[in-house]
Every structure is written in structure tokens, then in C-alpha cells.
PDB file of C-alpha atoms in Angstrom:
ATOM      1  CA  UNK A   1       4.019 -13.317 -29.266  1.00 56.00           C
ATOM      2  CA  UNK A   2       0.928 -13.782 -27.275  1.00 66.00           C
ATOM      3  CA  UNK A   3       0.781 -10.011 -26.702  1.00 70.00           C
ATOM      4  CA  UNK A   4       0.265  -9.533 -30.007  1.00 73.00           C
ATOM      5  CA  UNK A   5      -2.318 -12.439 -31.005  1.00 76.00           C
ATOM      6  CA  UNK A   6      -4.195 -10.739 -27.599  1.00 80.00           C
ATOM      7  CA  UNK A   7      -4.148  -7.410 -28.706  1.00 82.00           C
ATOM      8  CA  UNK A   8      -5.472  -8.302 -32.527  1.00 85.00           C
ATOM      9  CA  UNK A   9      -8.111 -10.484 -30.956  1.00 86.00           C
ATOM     10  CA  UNK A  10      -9.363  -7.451 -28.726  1.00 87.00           C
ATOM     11  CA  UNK A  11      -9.541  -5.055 -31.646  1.00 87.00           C
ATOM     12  CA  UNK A  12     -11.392  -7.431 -33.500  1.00 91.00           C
ATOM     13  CA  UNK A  13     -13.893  -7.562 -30.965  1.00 90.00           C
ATOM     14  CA  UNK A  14     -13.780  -3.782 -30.790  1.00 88.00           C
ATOM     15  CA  UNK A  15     -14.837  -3.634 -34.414  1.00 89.00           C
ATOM     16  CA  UNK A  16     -17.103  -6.125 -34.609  1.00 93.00           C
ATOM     17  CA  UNK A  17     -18.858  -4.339 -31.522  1.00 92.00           C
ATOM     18  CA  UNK A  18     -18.583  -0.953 -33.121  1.00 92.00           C
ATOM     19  CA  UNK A  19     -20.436  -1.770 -36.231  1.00 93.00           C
ATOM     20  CA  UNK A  20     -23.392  -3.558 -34.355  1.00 95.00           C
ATOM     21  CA  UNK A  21     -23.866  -0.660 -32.467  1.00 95.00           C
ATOM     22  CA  UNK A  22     -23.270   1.878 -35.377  1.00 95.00           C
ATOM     23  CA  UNK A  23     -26.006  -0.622 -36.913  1.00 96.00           C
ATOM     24  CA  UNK A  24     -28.549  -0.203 -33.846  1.00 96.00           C
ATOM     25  CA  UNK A  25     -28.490   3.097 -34.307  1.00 96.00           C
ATOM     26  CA  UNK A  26     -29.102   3.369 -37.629  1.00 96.00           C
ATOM     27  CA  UNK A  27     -31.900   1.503 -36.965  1.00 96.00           C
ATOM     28  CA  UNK A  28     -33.436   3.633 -34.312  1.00 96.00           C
ATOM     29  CA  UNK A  29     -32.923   6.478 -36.832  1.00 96.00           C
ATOM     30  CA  UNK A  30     -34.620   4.618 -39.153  1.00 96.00           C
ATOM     31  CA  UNK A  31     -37.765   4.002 -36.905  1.00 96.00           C
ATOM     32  CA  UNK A  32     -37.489   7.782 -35.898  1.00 96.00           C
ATOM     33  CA  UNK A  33     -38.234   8.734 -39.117  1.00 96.00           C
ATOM     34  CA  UNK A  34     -40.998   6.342 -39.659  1.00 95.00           C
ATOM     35  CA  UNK A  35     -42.452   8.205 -36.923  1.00 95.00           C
ATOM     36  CA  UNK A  36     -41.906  11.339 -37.835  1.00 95.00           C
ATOM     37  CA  UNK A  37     -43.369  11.121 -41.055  1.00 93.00           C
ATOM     38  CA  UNK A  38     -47.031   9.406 -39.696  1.00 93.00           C
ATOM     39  CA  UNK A  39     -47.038  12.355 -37.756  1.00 94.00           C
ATOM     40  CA  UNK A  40     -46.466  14.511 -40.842  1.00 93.00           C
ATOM     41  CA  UNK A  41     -49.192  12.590 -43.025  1.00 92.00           C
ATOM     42  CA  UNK A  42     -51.896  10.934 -41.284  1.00 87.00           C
ATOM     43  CA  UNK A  43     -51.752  14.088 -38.230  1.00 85.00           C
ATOM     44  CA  UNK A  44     -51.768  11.397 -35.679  1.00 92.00           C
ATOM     45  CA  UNK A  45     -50.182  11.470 -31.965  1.00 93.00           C
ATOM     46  CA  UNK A  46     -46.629  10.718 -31.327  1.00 94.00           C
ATOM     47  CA  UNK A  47     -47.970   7.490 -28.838  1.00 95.00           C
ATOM     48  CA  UNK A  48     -50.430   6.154 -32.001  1.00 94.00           C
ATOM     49  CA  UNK A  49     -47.547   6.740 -34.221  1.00 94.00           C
ATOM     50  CA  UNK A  50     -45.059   5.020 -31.966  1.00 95.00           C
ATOM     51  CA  UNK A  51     -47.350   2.137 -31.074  1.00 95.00           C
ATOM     52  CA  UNK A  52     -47.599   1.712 -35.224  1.00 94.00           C
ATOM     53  CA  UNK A  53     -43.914   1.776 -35.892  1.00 95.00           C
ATOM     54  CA  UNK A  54     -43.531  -0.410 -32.970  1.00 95.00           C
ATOM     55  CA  UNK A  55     -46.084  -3.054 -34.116  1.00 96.00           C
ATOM     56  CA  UNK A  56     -44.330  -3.843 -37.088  1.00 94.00           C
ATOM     57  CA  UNK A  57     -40.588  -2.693 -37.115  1.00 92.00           C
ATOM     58  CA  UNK A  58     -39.881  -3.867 -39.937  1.00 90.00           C
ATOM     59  CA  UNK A  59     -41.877  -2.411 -42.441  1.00 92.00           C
ATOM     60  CA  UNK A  60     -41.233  -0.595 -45.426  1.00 93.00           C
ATOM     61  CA  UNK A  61     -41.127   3.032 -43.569  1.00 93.00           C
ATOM     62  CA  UNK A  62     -38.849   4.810 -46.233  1.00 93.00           C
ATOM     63  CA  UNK A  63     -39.045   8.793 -45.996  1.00 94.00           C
ATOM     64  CA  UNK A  64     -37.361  12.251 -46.945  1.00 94.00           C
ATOM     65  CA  UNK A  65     -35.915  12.084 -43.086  1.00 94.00           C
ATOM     66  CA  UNK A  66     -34.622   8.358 -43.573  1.00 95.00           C
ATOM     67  CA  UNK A  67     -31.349   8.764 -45.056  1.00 96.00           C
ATOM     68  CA  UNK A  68     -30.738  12.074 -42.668  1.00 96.00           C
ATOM     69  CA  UNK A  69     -31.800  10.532 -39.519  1.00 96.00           C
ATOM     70  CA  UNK A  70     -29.674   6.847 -40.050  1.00 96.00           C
ATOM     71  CA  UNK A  71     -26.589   9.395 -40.908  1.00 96.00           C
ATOM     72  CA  UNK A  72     -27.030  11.030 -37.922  1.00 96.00           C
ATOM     73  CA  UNK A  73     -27.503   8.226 -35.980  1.00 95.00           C
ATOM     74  CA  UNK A  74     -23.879   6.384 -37.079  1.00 95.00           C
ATOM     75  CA  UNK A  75     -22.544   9.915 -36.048  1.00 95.00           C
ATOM     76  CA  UNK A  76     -23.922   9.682 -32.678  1.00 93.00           C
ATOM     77  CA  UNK A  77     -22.931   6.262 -32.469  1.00 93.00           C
ATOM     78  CA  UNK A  78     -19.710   6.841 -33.639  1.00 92.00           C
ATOM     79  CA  UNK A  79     -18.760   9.555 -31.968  1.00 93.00           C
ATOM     80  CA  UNK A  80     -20.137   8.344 -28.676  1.00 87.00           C
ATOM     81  CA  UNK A  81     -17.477   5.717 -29.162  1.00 85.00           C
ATOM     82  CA  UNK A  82     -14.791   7.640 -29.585  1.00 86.00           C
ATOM     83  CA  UNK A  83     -15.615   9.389 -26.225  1.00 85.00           C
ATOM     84  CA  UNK A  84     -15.442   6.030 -23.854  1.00 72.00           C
TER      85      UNK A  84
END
């Protein structure tokens, strides 16, 4: 009985972790695109660019690559998990 109770408890954990790192990922595929796409329309460097994204994260830095790039990153994420 407490074999069981042990081994729901762990894949709980194991799904809860999964998502928040599926999530972090998304995230950084989100700021990836923000970056790409002040390179694409103000012609800045990838540093200023950076430094912009990075001085407010949270911005409203919706693009063509966002949806692509947060995809890809769950994939990554994903599949990165299924290797360990």
C-alpha cells in the first residue's frame, strides 16, 4: 500500500516538474523571438536587442516567430525529458 501512495506521489512531482520546465522554455522562446524581431525592425545589435528584451521581460513582444519559437521550445523541453 505505501508503494503505491509513493509511486503516485513521485509522478506527481514528475508532472508538475515537467510542465514548469516545458513552461520555462516556452518562455525563453518567447524572449527569442522578441529578439529576433528588434533585430529584424529597428536593425539593431543582438547585445542592444538583448539588453531591451532583458530590461523588461515582460512586455508585449508578440511576433510572426512567437508561436514557432514557444512550439519549438516545449519540443526541446519535452523531448529533452524524455532522454534523462
Amino acid at each position: 500500500m505505501e508503494k503505491n501512495e509513493n509511486k503516485e506521489r513521485n509522478i506527481i512531482v514528475v508532472v508538475i516538474v515537467d510542465c514548469l520546465i516545458a513552461v520555462f522554455f516556452m518562455l525563453l522562446g518567447y524572449w527569442i523571438s522578441a529578439i529576433i524581431g528588434f533585430i529584424q525592425q529597428a536593425d539593431i545589435s543582438i547585445t542592444d536587442a538583448l539588453l531591451k528584451v532583458i530590461s523588461k521581460p515582460f512586455d508585449n513582444y508578440f511576433n510572426n516567430y512567437s508561436p514557432i519559437l514557444m512550439l519549438l521550445g516545449v519540443v526541446l523541453a519535452e523531448f529533452s525529458l524524455f532522454l534523462s
